[in-house]
CSV table of C-alpha atoms in Angstrom, one decimal:
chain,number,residue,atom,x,y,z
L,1,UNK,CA,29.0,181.0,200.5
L,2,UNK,CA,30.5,177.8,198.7
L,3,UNK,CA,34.1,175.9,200.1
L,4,UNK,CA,36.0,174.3,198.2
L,5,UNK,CA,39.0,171.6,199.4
L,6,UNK,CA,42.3,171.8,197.8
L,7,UNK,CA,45.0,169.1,199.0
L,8,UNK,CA,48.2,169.1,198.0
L,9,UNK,CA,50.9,166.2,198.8
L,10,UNK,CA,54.8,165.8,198.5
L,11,UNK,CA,55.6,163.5,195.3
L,12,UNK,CA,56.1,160.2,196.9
L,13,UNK,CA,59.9,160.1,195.4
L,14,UNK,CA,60.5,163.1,197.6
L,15,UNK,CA,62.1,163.0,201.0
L,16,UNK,CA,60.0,164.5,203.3
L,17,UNK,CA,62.0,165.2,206.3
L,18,UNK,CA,58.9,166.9,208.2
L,19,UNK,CA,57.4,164.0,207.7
L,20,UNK,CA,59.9,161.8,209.2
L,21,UNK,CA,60.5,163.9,212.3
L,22,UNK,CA,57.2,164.0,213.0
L,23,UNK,CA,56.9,159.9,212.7
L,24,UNK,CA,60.2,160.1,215.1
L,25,UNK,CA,58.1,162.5,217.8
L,26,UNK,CA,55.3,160.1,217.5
L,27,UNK,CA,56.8,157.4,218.7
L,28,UNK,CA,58.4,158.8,221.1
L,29,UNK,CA,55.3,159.8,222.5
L,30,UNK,CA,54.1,155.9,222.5
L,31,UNK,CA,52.3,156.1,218.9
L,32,UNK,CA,54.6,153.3,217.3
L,33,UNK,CA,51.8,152.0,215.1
L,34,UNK,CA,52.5,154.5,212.2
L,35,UNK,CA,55.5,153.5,209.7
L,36,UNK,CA,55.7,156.6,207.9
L,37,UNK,CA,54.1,160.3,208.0
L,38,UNK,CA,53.7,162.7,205.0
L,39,UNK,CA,52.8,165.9,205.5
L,40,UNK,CA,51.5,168.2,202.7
L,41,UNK,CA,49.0,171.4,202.4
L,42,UNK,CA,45.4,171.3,202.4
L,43,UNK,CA,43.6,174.7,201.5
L,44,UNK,CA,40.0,175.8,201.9
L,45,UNK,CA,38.4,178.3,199.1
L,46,UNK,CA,35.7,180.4,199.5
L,47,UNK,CA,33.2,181.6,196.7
L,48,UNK,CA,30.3,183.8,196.5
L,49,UNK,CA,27.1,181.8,196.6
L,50,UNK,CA,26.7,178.0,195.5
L,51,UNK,CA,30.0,176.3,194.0
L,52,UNK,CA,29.7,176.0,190.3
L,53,UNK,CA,31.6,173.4,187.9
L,54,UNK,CA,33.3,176.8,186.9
L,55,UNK,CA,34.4,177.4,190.1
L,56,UNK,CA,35.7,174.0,190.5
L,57,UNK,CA,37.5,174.2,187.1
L,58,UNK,CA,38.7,177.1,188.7
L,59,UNK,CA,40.0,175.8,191.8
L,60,UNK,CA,41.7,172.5,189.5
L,61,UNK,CA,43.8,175.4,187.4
L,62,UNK,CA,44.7,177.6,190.8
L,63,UNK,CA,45.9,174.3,192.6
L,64,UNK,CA,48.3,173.3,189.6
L,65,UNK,CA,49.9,176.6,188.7
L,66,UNK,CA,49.8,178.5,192.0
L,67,UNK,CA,48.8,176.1,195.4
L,68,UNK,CA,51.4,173.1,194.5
L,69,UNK,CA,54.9,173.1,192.9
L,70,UNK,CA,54.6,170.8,190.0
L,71,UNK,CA,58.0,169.8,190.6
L,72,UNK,CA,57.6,168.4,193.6
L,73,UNK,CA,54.0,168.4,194.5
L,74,UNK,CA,51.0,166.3,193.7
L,75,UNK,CA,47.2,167.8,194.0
L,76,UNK,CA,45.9,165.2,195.5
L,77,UNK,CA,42.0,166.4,196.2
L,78,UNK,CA,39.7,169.3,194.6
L,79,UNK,CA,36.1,168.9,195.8
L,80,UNK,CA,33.5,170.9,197.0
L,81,UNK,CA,33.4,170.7,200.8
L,82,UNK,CA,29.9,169.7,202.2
L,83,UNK,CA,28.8,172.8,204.5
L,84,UNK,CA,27.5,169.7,206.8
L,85,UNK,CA,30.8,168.3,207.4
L,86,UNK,CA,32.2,171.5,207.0
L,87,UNK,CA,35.1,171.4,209.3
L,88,UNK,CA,34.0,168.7,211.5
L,89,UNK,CA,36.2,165.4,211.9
L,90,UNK,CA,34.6,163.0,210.2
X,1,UNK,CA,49.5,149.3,204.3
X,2,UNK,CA,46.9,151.9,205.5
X,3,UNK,CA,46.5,155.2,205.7
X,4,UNK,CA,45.3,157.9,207.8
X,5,UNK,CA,44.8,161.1,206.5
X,6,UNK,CA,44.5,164.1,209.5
X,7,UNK,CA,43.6,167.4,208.5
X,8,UNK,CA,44.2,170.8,210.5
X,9,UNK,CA,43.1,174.2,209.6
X,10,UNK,CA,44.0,177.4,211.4
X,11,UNK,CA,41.2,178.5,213.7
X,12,UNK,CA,38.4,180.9,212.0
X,13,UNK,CA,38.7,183.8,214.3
X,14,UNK,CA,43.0,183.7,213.5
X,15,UNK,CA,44.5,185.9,210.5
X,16,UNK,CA,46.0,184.0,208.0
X,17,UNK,CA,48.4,185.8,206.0
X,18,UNK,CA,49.5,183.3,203.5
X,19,UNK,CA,46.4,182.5,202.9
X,20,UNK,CA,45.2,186.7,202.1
X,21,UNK,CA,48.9,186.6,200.0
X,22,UNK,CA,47.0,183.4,198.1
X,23,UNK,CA,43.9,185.5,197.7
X,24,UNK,CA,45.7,188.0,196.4
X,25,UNK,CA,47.8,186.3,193.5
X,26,UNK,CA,44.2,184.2,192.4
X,27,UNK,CA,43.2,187.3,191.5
X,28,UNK,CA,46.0,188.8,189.6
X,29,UNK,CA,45.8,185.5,187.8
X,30,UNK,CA,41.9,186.3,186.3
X,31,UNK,CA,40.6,183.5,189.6
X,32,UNK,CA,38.0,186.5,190.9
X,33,UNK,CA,35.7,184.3,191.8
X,34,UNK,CA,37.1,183.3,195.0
X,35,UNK,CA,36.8,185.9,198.1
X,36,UNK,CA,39.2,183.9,201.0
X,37,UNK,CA,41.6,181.2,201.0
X,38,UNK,CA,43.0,179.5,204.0
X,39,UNK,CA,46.1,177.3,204.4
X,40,UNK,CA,46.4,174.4,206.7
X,41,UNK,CA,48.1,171.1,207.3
X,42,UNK,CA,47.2,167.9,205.9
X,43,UNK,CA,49.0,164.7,207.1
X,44,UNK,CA,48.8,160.9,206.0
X,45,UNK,CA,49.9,158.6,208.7
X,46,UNK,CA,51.1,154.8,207.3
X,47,UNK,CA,50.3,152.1,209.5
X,48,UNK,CA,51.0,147.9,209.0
X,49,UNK,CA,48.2,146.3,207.7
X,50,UNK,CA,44.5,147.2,207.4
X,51,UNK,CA,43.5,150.4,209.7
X,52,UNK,CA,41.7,149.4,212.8
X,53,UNK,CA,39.9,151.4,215.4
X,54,UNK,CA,43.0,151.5,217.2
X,55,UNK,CA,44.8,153.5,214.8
X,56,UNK,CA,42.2,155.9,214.8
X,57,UNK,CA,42.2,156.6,218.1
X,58,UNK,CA,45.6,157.2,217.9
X,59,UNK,CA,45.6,159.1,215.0
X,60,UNK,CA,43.2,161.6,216.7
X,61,UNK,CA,45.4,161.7,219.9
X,62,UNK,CA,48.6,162.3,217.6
X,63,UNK,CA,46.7,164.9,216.0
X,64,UNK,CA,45.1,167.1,218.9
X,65,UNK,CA,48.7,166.4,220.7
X,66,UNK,CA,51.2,166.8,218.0
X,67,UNK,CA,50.1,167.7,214.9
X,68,UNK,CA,48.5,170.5,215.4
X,69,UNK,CA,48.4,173.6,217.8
X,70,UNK,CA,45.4,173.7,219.7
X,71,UNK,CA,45.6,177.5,220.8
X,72,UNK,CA,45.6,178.2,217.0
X,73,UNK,CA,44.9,175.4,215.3
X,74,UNK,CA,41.6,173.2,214.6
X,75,UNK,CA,41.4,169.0,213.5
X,76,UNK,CA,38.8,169.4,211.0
X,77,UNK,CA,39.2,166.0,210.0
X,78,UNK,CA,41.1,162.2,211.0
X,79,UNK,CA,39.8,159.5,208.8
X,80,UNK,CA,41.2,156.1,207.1
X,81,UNK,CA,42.0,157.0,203.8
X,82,UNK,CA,40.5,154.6,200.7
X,83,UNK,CA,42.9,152.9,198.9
X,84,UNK,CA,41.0,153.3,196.0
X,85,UNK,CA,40.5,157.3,196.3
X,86,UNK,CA,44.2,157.3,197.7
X,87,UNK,CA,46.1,160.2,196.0
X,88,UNK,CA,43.7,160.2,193.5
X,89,UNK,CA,42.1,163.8,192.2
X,90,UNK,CA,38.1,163.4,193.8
């Protein structure tokens, strides 16, 4: 079984009001070193087997016409996640 | 300006609906090739000046604390983001 990383941010023209509560809750909590905080979607897709350049061609097309709204969204990242670091902070 | 980029997943063992709906609509749109899909949360955190080992730390506790949910939620990942790679497709 294959991953593959899909990360989608808000355009940085748009307002992202998550973003800047969350920045307000921060330093609140004492975490005044961050200016700003954008928050945006980051999906994980599984394949059968080994992932193929066809499968990432795949996952380029799926995260511009269905995981991000053009409009307002920027794909950011489409890579093949390394079963090592697989879900471990790196 | 750095940045900080802080990724959280929902845990393994927790349904994810939105993600199965994703699944679902790949499919109808010719993308068989991929068998699961799973939405999460990615942030990027701004801080003044370069990143230091302080952010980090930081940025992991804001993360475990506040930006995600620890009884469903995972940090998969909290690292300083490359200027160079920033919002850039990898």
């Amino acid at each position: 079984m294959g991953h593959i990383v899909v990360e989608v941010m808000p355009k940085q023209e748009i307002l992202d009001p998550q973003g800047k509560a969350v920045v307000g809750t921060l330093h609140r909590l004492g975490h005044a070193g961050f200016t700003d905080v954008r928050q945006g979607k980051r999906f994980t897709l599984t394949v059968e087997g080994p992932v193929t350049s066809e499968h990432l061609a795949a996952a380029r097309e799926a995260a511009s016409t269905t995981l991000s709204n053009p409009i307002i969204e920027d794909v950011v990242g489409v890579y093949e996640l390394n079963e090592a670091a697989a879900e471990v902070s790196r």
